[in-house]
Coordinates of C-alpha atoms in Angstrom, one line a residue:
M1 CA 82.0 70.3 117.6
E2 CA 85.5 70.2 119.0
V3 CA 85.9 72.9 121.5
P4 CA 89.5 73.9 122.3
S5 CA 90.7 74.4 125.8
F6 CA 90.2 78.0 127.0
N7 CA 92.9 78.1 129.6
E8 CA 95.4 76.9 127.0
L9 CA 94.4 80.0 125.0
I10 CA 95.3 82.2 128.0
Q11 CA 98.7 80.4 128.3
E12 CA 99.4 80.8 124.6
S13 CA 98.5 84.4 124.5
I14 CA 100.7 85.2 127.5
I15 CA 103.7 83.4 125.9
K16 CA 103.2 84.7 122.4
N17 CA 102.6 88.4 123.6
W18 CA 105.3 88.2 126.5
N19 CA 107.0 91.7 125.9
R20 CA 103.7 93.5 124.7
D21 CA 101.8 95.9 127.0
A22 CA 98.7 94.2 128.4
L23 CA 96.8 96.0 131.1
T24 CA 96.9 99.7 132.0
D25 CA 95.1 101.6 134.7
Y26 CA 94.2 104.7 132.7
K27 CA 96.6 107.6 134.1
G28 CA 98.3 104.9 136.0
S29 CA 100.7 101.9 135.6
T30 CA 101.1 99.4 132.8
L31 CA 101.5 95.5 133.1
Q32 CA 102.9 93.8 130.2
Y33 CA 101.9 90.2 129.5
H34 CA 105.0 88.8 131.3
D35 CA 104.2 91.0 134.4
V36 CA 100.7 89.4 134.4
A37 CA 102.2 86.0 134.2
R38 CA 104.3 86.8 137.3
K39 CA 101.4 88.0 139.3
I40 CA 99.3 85.0 138.4
E41 CA 102.2 82.7 139.8
K42 CA 102.3 84.6 143.0
L43 CA 98.5 84.4 143.4
H44 CA 98.6 80.7 142.7
I45 CA 101.1 80.4 145.5
M46 CA 98.6 82.3 147.8
F47 CA 95.7 80.0 146.7
E48 CA 97.6 76.8 147.4
N49 CA 98.5 78.0 150.8
S50 CA 94.9 79.0 151.6
G51 CA 93.7 75.5 150.9
V52 CA 92.0 76.3 147.6
V53 CA 91.5 73.2 145.4
Q54 CA 90.3 72.9 141.9
G55 CA 86.6 73.6 141.8
D56 CA 86.6 75.9 144.8
K57 CA 85.0 79.4 144.3
I58 CA 86.9 82.6 144.6
A59 CA 84.8 85.9 144.4
L60 CA 86.1 89.4 143.1
C61 CA 84.4 92.7 143.9
G62 CA 85.8 95.9 142.9
R63 CA 86.1 98.5 140.1
N64 CA 87.8 97.4 136.9
S65 CA 91.7 97.6 137.2
A66 CA 94.8 95.8 135.8
N67 CA 94.9 93.8 139.1
W68 CA 91.2 92.7 139.0
A69 CA 91.8 91.3 135.5
T70 CA 95.0 89.6 136.6
A71 CA 93.3 88.1 139.6
F72 CA 90.4 86.8 137.5
L73 CA 92.9 85.0 135.1
A74 CA 94.8 83.6 138.1
V75 CA 91.5 82.1 139.4
L76 CA 90.8 80.4 136.0
T77 CA 94.2 79.2 135.3
Y78 CA 94.4 77.7 138.9
G79 CA 91.3 75.5 138.0
A80 CA 89.0 77.5 140.6
V81 CA 85.7 79.0 139.7
A82 CA 85.5 82.7 139.5
V83 CA 82.6 84.7 141.0
P84 CA 82.7 88.2 139.7
I85 CA 80.4 90.6 141.8
L86 CA 79.3 94.0 140.6
H87 CA 81.1 96.5 142.8
E88 CA 77.9 98.6 142.8
F89 CA 76.0 96.0 145.0
T90 CA 75.3 96.9 148.6
P91 CA 77.3 95.1 151.3
D92 CA 74.4 92.9 152.1
Q93 CA 74.2 91.8 148.4
V94 CA 78.0 91.0 148.4
H95 CA 77.6 88.9 151.7
N96 CA 74.5 87.0 150.2
I97 CA 76.6 86.2 146.9
V98 CA 79.8 85.2 148.8
N99 CA 77.7 83.1 151.2
H100 CA 75.6 81.4 148.5
S101 CA 78.5 80.7 146.0
E102 CA 80.5 79.2 149.1
A103 CA 83.5 81.3 148.0
K104 CA 86.7 80.4 149.8
L105 CA 88.5 83.7 149.1
L106 CA 87.3 87.2 148.1
F107 CA 89.2 89.9 146.2
V108 CA 88.1 93.4 147.2
G109 CA 88.8 96.9 145.6
D110 CA 89.6 100.0 147.7
I111 CA 85.9 101.1 148.2
V112 CA 84.3 97.6 148.8
A113 CA 87.0 96.8 151.3
T114 CA 85.8 99.6 153.7
T115 CA 81.9 98.7 153.3
I116 CA 81.8 94.9 153.7
D117 CA 81.6 93.0 157.0
P118 CA 83.9 90.0 157.2
T119 CA 81.9 88.5 160.1
K120 CA 79.0 88.1 157.9
M121 CA 80.9 85.8 155.5
M122 CA 82.4 83.1 157.8
G123 CA 83.1 80.6 155.0
L124 CA 85.9 82.8 153.7
E125 CA 89.5 81.7 154.3
G126 CA 90.7 85.3 153.5
I127 CA 89.8 88.5 151.9
I128 CA 92.5 89.9 149.6
Y129 CA 92.9 93.7 148.7
I130 CA 93.0 94.0 144.9
P131 CA 95.3 97.2 144.5
D132 CA 98.3 95.2 146.1
Y133 CA 97.1 91.8 146.9
S134 CA 97.6 92.4 150.6
L135 CA 95.5 90.6 153.1
V136 CA 92.5 92.3 154.6
V137 CA 91.5 89.3 156.5
S138 CA 93.2 86.0 156.9
R139 CA 91.7 83.1 158.8
T140 CA 94.6 80.5 158.4
D141 CA 98.3 80.7 159.5
K142 CA 99.3 79.3 156.2
L143 CA 97.7 81.9 154.1
T144 CA 99.3 84.6 156.4
Y145 CA 102.7 83.0 156.2
A146 CA 102.4 82.7 152.4
R147 CA 101.6 86.4 152.0
E148 CA 104.3 87.5 154.3
H149 CA 106.9 85.2 152.5
L150 CA 105.6 85.4 149.0
N151 CA 108.7 86.7 147.3
E152 CA 110.8 84.1 149.1
L153 CA 108.3 81.2 148.1
Y154 CA 108.2 82.6 144.6
G155 CA 112.0 82.7 144.4
R156 CA 112.3 79.2 145.7
K157 CA 109.7 77.9 142.9
F158 CA 111.6 79.9 140.2
P159 CA 115.4 80.0 141.3
K160 CA 117.0 81.5 138.2
Y161 CA 114.2 83.7 137.0
F162 CA 110.6 83.2 135.6
R163 CA 110.6 82.6 131.9
K164 CA 108.1 81.8 129.2
E165 CA 108.7 78.0 129.6
H166 CA 107.5 78.2 133.1
V167 CA 103.9 79.3 132.0
S168 CA 101.9 76.1 132.7
Y169 CA 98.2 76.3 133.7
Y170 CA 95.3 74.1 134.6
I171 CA 93.7 72.8 131.7
E172 CA 89.9 72.1 132.1
K173 CA 88.9 68.6 131.7
S174 CA 85.8 69.1 129.5
P175 CA 84.3 72.1 127.7
D176 CA 81.3 71.7 130.1
E177 CA 83.5 72.4 133.1
L178 CA 82.2 75.4 135.4
A179 CA 84.3 78.4 134.8
L180 CA 82.5 81.2 136.5
I181 CA 79.4 82.0 138.4
N182 CA 77.7 85.4 137.5
Y183 CA 75.0 86.6 139.7
T184 CA 72.1 88.4 138.0
S185 CA 71.1 90.3 141.1
G186 CA 72.4 90.4 144.7
T187 CA 69.3 89.8 146.7
T188 CA 68.6 86.4 148.3
G189 CA 65.4 85.0 146.8
F190 CA 65.9 86.9 143.5
S191 CA 69.5 86.2 142.9
K192 CA 70.3 83.6 140.4
G193 CA 73.9 82.4 140.0
V194 CA 74.4 81.8 136.3
M195 CA 76.8 78.9 135.9
I196 CA 78.9 79.6 132.8
P197 CA 81.1 76.8 131.5
Y198 CA 84.3 77.0 129.7
R199 CA 82.8 76.4 126.3
A200 CA 80.6 79.4 126.6
L201 CA 83.7 81.6 127.3
W202 CA 85.5 79.9 124.3
S203 CA 82.4 80.3 122.1
N204 CA 82.0 84.1 122.8
Y205 CA 85.8 84.6 122.2
D206 CA 85.6 82.5 119.0
F207 CA 82.7 84.6 117.7
A208 CA 84.7 87.9 118.4
M209 CA 87.7 86.5 116.7
N210 CA 85.7 85.7 113.5
V211 CA 83.8 89.0 113.3
L212 CA 86.6 91.3 114.5
G213 CA 90.0 89.7 115.4
N214 CA 90.9 87.9 112.2
K215 CA 90.6 90.9 109.9
I216 CA 89.8 94.1 111.8
I217 CA 91.5 94.4 115.2
K218 CA 95.3 93.8 115.0
E219 CA 97.4 92.4 118.0
G220 CA 98.8 95.2 120.0
E221 CA 96.1 97.7 119.3
N222 CA 94.5 99.8 122.1
T223 CA 91.2 99.1 123.6
L224 CA 89.3 100.8 126.3
S225 CA 87.3 99.0 129.0
I226 CA 84.3 101.1 130.2
L227 CA 81.7 98.5 131.3
P228 CA 82.3 96.6 134.5
M229 CA 84.1 93.3 134.1
A230 CA 81.8 91.8 136.5
H231 CA 79.1 92.1 133.9
M232 CA 79.2 89.4 131.1
Y233 CA 79.2 91.9 128.3
G234 CA 82.2 93.8 129.7
M235 CA 84.1 90.7 130.5
A236 CA 83.6 88.9 127.2
F237 CA 84.1 91.9 124.7
E238 CA 86.3 94.3 126.7
F239 CA 88.6 92.0 128.4
I240 CA 88.7 88.2 127.4
F241 CA 88.7 88.7 123.6
E242 CA 91.3 91.5 123.6
F243 CA 93.6 89.8 126.2
L244 CA 93.6 86.5 124.1
H245 CA 94.2 88.5 120.9
G246 CA 97.2 90.3 122.3
C247 CA 95.7 93.8 122.6
H248 CA 96.5 96.5 125.0
I249 CA 93.6 97.1 127.4
F250 CA 93.1 100.5 129.3
Y251 CA 90.9 100.6 132.5
L252 CA 88.9 103.5 133.6
T253 CA 89.6 102.8 137.4
R254 CA 87.1 105.6 138.6
V255 CA 83.6 106.2 138.0
P256 CA 83.5 106.7 134.2
S257 CA 81.7 110.1 133.8
P258 CA 80.9 111.3 130.2
A259 CA 83.8 113.8 130.5
I260 CA 86.3 111.1 131.6
I261 CA 85.2 108.8 128.9
A262 CA 85.4 111.5 126.1
Q263 CA 88.9 112.3 127.2
A264 CA 90.0 108.7 127.4
F265 CA 88.8 108.2 123.9
Q266 CA 91.1 111.0 122.7
D267 CA 94.0 109.5 124.6
V268 CA 93.6 105.9 123.9
K269 CA 92.0 105.9 120.6
P270 CA 90.6 102.4 120.9
A271 CA 90.3 100.1 117.9
I272 CA 86.8 99.0 118.7
I273 CA 84.3 100.5 121.1
I274 CA 82.0 98.4 123.2
A275 CA 79.3 100.4 125.0
V276 CA 75.8 100.6 126.6
P277 CA 73.5 103.1 125.0
L278 CA 73.8 105.6 127.9
V279 CA 77.5 106.2 127.2
I280 CA 76.9 106.7 123.4
E281 CA 73.7 108.9 124.1
K282 CA 75.3 111.1 126.6
I283 CA 78.4 111.9 124.2
I284 CA 76.0 112.6 121.3
R285 CA 73.7 114.7 123.3
K286 CA 76.5 116.7 124.9
K287 CA 79.1 117.0 122.3
V288 CA 77.1 116.7 118.9
F289 CA 73.6 117.8 119.1
P290 CA 74.3 121.3 120.4
K291 CA 76.4 121.9 117.4
I292 CA 73.9 120.7 114.7
Q293 CA 70.7 121.7 116.3
N294 CA 70.7 125.3 115.3
N295 CA 68.9 127.0 112.5
R296 CA 71.8 127.3 110.1
M297 CA 72.6 123.6 110.3
R298 CA 68.9 122.6 109.8
L299 CA 68.8 124.8 106.7
L300 CA 72.0 123.1 105.3
L301 CA 70.7 119.6 106.1
N302 CA 67.5 120.4 104.1
M303 CA 69.3 121.3 100.9
P304 CA 69.6 118.1 98.9
V305 CA 72.8 119.0 97.2
I306 CA 74.6 120.2 100.3
S307 CA 73.2 117.8 102.9
K308 CA 75.4 114.8 101.8
K309 CA 78.7 116.9 102.5
V310 CA 77.2 118.2 105.7
K311 CA 76.4 114.8 106.9
E312 CA 80.0 113.5 105.9
K313 CA 81.4 116.4 108.0
I314 CA 79.2 115.7 110.9
C315 CA 80.1 112.1 110.8
E316 CA 83.7 112.8 110.8
Q317 CA 83.2 115.1 113.9
V318 CA 81.4 112.3 115.7
V319 CA 84.0 109.6 114.8
A320 CA 86.6 112.1 116.2
A321 CA 84.6 112.5 119.5
F322 CA 85.2 108.7 119.9
G323 CA 88.9 108.7 119.2
G324 CA 88.9 108.6 115.5
N325 CA 90.5 105.1 115.3
F326 CA 87.7 102.6 115.7
Y327 CA 86.2 100.1 113.3
E328 CA 82.8 100.4 114.9
V329 CA 80.8 101.0 117.9
I330 CA 78.9 98.0 119.2
V331 CA 76.0 99.0 121.4
G332 CA 74.2 96.5 123.7
G333 CA 73.1 95.9 127.2
A334 CA 69.8 98.0 127.2
A335 CA 67.3 99.7 124.8
F336 CA 69.0 102.2 122.5
S337 CA 67.1 105.8 122.2
Q338 CA 65.4 105.8 118.9
E339 CA 66.2 109.5 118.3
V340 CA 70.0 108.8 118.7
E341 CA 70.0 105.7 116.7
Q342 CA 68.1 107.4 113.7
F343 CA 70.6 110.2 113.9
L344 CA 73.6 107.9 113.7
H345 CA 72.1 106.0 110.8
S346 CA 71.3 109.2 108.9
I347 CA 74.9 110.3 109.0
D348 CA 76.2 106.8 108.0
F349 CA 78.0 106.5 111.4
P350 CA 79.7 102.9 111.9
Y351 CA 77.5 101.5 114.7
T352 CA 75.7 98.2 115.3
V353 CA 73.3 97.0 118.1
G354 CA 73.9 93.5 119.6
Y355 CA 71.8 91.5 121.8
G356 CA 72.6 89.0 124.6
A357 CA 72.0 87.9 128.2
T358 CA 74.1 86.8 131.3
E359 CA 72.8 83.3 130.6
T360 CA 74.6 83.2 127.0
A361 CA 77.9 84.7 128.4
P362 CA 76.6 87.0 126.8
I363 CA 76.1 87.0 122.9
I364 CA 72.9 85.8 121.2
C365 CA 72.7 88.3 118.1
Y366 CA 75.1 90.5 116.2
Q367 CA 75.6 91.8 112.8
D368 CA 78.6 94.0 111.2
W369 CA 77.7 97.6 111.0
K370 CA 78.0 97.5 107.2
S371 CA 75.1 94.9 106.9
F372 CA 73.2 95.8 110.0
A373 CA 69.5 96.4 109.7
P374 CA 68.6 99.7 111.7
G375 CA 66.2 99.0 114.6
S376 CA 67.3 95.4 114.8
C377 CA 69.8 93.8 117.1
G378 CA 71.4 91.8 114.5
K379 CA 71.2 87.9 113.4
A380 CA 72.0 84.8 115.4
A381 CA 75.7 85.0 116.3
L382 CA 78.3 82.3 115.4
H383 CA 77.6 79.0 117.4
M384 CA 74.1 80.1 118.2
E385 CA 70.6 79.3 116.9
V386 CA 67.6 81.8 117.5
K387 CA 64.1 81.3 117.0
I388 CA 60.7 83.2 117.8
K389 CA 58.0 81.3 119.5
S390 CA 55.1 82.7 117.4
P391 CA 52.7 81.4 114.8
D392 CA 54.0 84.2 112.6
P393 CA 57.5 85.3 113.6
E394 CA 57.7 88.1 111.1
N395 CA 54.6 90.0 112.2
I396 CA 53.5 88.6 115.7
P397 CA 55.9 89.1 118.5
G398 CA 56.7 85.9 120.4
E399 CA 59.4 85.0 123.0
I400 CA 62.9 84.9 121.7
L401 CA 64.6 81.4 122.2
A402 CA 68.4 80.7 121.8
R403 CA 70.3 77.6 121.7
G404 CA 74.0 76.7 121.3
L405 CA 77.6 76.7 122.9
N406 CA 76.9 80.0 124.6
V407 CA 74.1 78.8 126.7
M408 CA 74.7 78.4 130.6
L409 CA 74.8 75.1 132.4
G410 CA 72.0 76.4 134.6
Y411 CA 71.4 78.5 137.8
Y412 CA 73.6 77.5 140.8
K413 CA 71.7 75.5 143.4
N414 CA 68.4 76.3 141.6
P415 CA 67.2 73.3 139.5
E416 CA 63.5 74.7 139.4
A417 CA 64.6 78.0 137.9
T418 CA 67.0 76.2 135.4
A419 CA 64.1 73.8 134.2
E420 CA 61.9 76.9 133.7
T421 CA 64.4 78.7 131.6
I422 CA 66.1 75.8 129.6
D423 CA 63.8 73.4 128.0
S424 CA 64.4 69.8 127.1
E425 CA 65.7 70.5 123.8
G426 CA 68.3 73.0 125.1
W427 CA 66.5 76.1 124.0
Y428 CA 67.1 79.1 126.4
H429 CA 63.9 81.1 127.0
T430 CA 65.0 84.6 127.2
G431 CA 61.8 86.3 128.4
D432 CA 62.1 88.8 125.7
L433 CA 59.7 89.4 123.0
G434 CA 60.7 89.9 119.4
T435 CA 60.1 89.4 115.7
M436 CA 62.4 88.1 113.1
D437 CA 62.3 89.1 109.4
R438 CA 62.9 86.8 106.5
Y439 CA 66.7 87.6 106.5
G440 CA 67.1 86.4 110.1
N441 CA 67.4 90.0 111.7
V442 CA 65.9 90.0 115.2
F443 CA 63.8 93.0 116.5
I444 CA 63.2 93.3 120.3
K445 CA 59.6 94.3 121.1
G446 CA 59.6 94.2 124.9
R447 CA 60.1 92.0 127.8
S448 CA 57.8 89.4 128.7
K449 CA 59.4 88.9 132.2
N450 CA 59.4 91.7 134.8
M451 CA 63.1 92.5 134.8
L452 CA 63.9 96.2 133.9
L453 CA 67.2 97.2 132.4
G454 CA 69.2 99.9 134.0
A455 CA 70.8 102.7 131.9
N456 CA 74.1 100.8 132.1
G457 CA 72.6 97.2 131.3
Q458 CA 72.2 96.3 135.0
N459 CA 69.5 93.9 135.7
I460 CA 66.9 95.4 137.9
Y461 CA 64.2 93.2 139.4
P462 CA 61.1 95.4 140.5
E463 CA 59.9 92.6 142.9
E464 CA 63.0 92.9 145.1
I465 CA 62.2 96.7 145.6
E466 CA 58.5 96.1 145.9
D467 CA 59.4 93.5 148.5
K468 CA 61.2 96.1 150.7
L469 CA 58.5 98.6 150.0
N470 CA 55.7 96.5 151.0
S471 CA 57.1 96.1 154.5
M472 CA 57.4 99.8 155.2
A473 CA 55.0 102.1 157.0
L474 CA 51.4 102.6 155.5
V475 CA 52.4 100.5 152.3
M476 CA 49.6 98.1 151.4
E477 CA 51.1 97.2 147.9
S478 CA 53.3 98.5 145.4
V479 CA 54.4 98.4 141.7
V480 CA 57.8 99.8 140.5
V481 CA 57.9 101.1 136.9
Q482 CA 60.6 102.6 134.6
R483 CA 60.0 106.0 133.0
N484 CA 62.8 107.5 131.0
E485 CA 65.4 105.2 132.7
K486 CA 64.1 106.6 136.1
L487 CA 62.4 104.2 138.6
V488 CA 59.0 105.3 140.0
A489 CA 57.1 103.5 142.8
L490 CA 53.3 103.3 142.5
I491 CA 51.8 102.8 146.0
H492 CA 48.4 101.8 147.2
P493 CA 48.6 103.1 150.8
D494 CA 47.0 101.4 153.8
Y495 CA 44.2 104.0 154.3
D496 CA 42.6 102.2 157.1
E497 CA 45.6 102.4 159.2
A498 CA 46.0 106.2 158.1
K499 CA 42.6 106.8 159.2
S500 CA 43.0 105.1 162.5
M501 CA 46.0 107.5 163.1
A502 CA 43.9 110.4 161.9
F503 CA 46.6 111.1 159.0
S504 CA 45.8 113.6 156.4
N505 CA 46.7 113.0 152.7
S506 CA 49.8 115.3 153.2
D507 CA 50.6 113.2 156.2
I508 CA 50.6 110.0 154.0
I509 CA 52.8 111.8 151.4
N510 CA 55.4 112.7 154.1
V511 CA 55.4 109.2 155.3
M512 CA 55.9 107.9 151.8
E513 CA 58.8 110.4 151.0
Q514 CA 60.4 109.1 154.3
N515 CA 60.0 105.6 153.1
R516 CA 61.6 106.4 149.8
Q517 CA 64.6 108.1 151.4
S518 CA 65.1 105.1 153.6
I519 CA 64.6 102.4 150.9
N520 CA 67.2 104.3 148.7
Q521 CA 69.8 104.0 151.5
A522 CA 69.6 100.1 151.2
L523 CA 69.6 100.1 147.0
P524 CA 72.4 100.2 144.8
A525 CA 72.6 103.6 142.9
Y526 CA 71.0 102.2 139.6
C527 CA 67.9 100.9 141.6
K528 CA 67.1 104.1 143.5
I529 CA 63.4 105.3 143.5
T530 CA 63.1 108.9 142.1
A531 CA 59.5 109.4 142.9
I532 CA 56.4 108.0 144.6
E533 CA 52.9 108.1 143.2
L534 CA 49.9 107.2 145.3
H535 CA 47.1 105.0 143.9
E536 CA 43.7 105.4 145.5
E537 CA 42.6 102.0 144.4
E538 CA 44.0 98.6 144.8
F539 CA 46.0 97.3 141.9
E540 CA 44.3 94.9 139.5
K541 CA 45.1 91.2 140.1
T542 CA 45.3 88.1 137.9
P543 CA 43.2 84.9 139.2
K544 CA 46.6 83.8 140.9
K545 CA 46.4 87.2 142.8
S546 CA 49.5 88.8 141.2
I547 CA 49.3 92.4 140.1
K548 CA 48.7 92.9 136.4
R549 CA 51.8 94.8 135.8
F550 CA 51.2 95.6 132.1
L551 CA 48.3 98.0 133.1
Y552 CA 50.8 100.1 134.9
K553 CA 53.3 102.3 133.4

């Protein structure tokens, strides 16, 4: 099918919505669409003067903010390739990604700026500070000059003043052209740079326009960005779709605690809510369950005549807790608590659960809340096909395969991993197990690969953590498992070495606790080990000598 130009859509949205509010830092300042356009022009002048050419990589690492979003748009509309990096990654992980992607420039937020080491990223021409686009590091005189004389250079380029007709961006030459590289993890050896083409960005936007934009969300309406934009879920559905549709996006620039999010819902009253289960579950458990889990409420809910009225009232209160103005809550990125989902379904709350992956930028399955089958994750999304690799897809779980415009080009500099993940017919092998009913609803039954999902949808690779653990004192081998969203390390100690040092069992336990504390210093917050359990016996192995993970929970 004919895929329109994605950058042209950015251009059209800016011109069409010129005087509308575009991006607001919650409790801070607002940029209108024309302000975003001006900032993009100034960044283009800086790119030009730092020797960046079309196809070069520019990385961004910092918390969500209006300036982060503007910098991202500036990268694409210049014809460079964006490399968004989760701000939760450790400095070493940031260095790894910057170096592996061969980024020429790096945008950093206020916290990242103080932790990274520029001498470990010698390929960079410069490091730009997101809050005011000042230079943290410049390795060329031209870039320094351009930043110091930016207003003068901008004035020379637009001598009268900057108007709509000046907005003219790089138009991608093909839908398959590379737009961005999104790293699934930060550690060398485990990190895969997912190469996302322009067609996948357009396809995810077109899907959102079809299910939400054309009928449900109006131009100019408010939306709230909670998920990191460096994560494809937040990028596609809390930023790109809304910006191209002329909405007003509010950014929670600080750590979004449940209290801050709940307050922001009241102030912003978003038209749509995109969230990971953790956000929804915390608000329900803190704000709603305490009110309804008393004896009087239980009694009322058990009376058939009254219970319908009571449920309507509860639903009204839950809707109010989320700002009261949204069409539906779309949950995705991690597994949803069955207790919370059953409760929401029982009160007829407008929620739906989607399914996706970084490799599909991100959407694979979705269904509007009115026709959503509880417990499922929807049906194949627009522009996508989904099938289950199973002799009986309705009853026997098999791997979920997806094909269509959303699928990545492959992994950056990793043809072997690409060949293992995308087959000769173009099917992306998700590594997730599921079933599909006769109506096309997909039900996820578990992961066939080892990746775990953090509460906020982050990818956790247990092998990365085990790799570090196995090199620590008295650790023979280890398996990292997830219990109630917490990570626990099962360790088989080196008893021979402990014996040679005359260590008692309590000595071993002390050493392991020290190991736990020191490994946690090197891991992002969502990967931290909460406890260590000792295993007397060696872990069971396959003939290929890898640990049989499924035996350990």
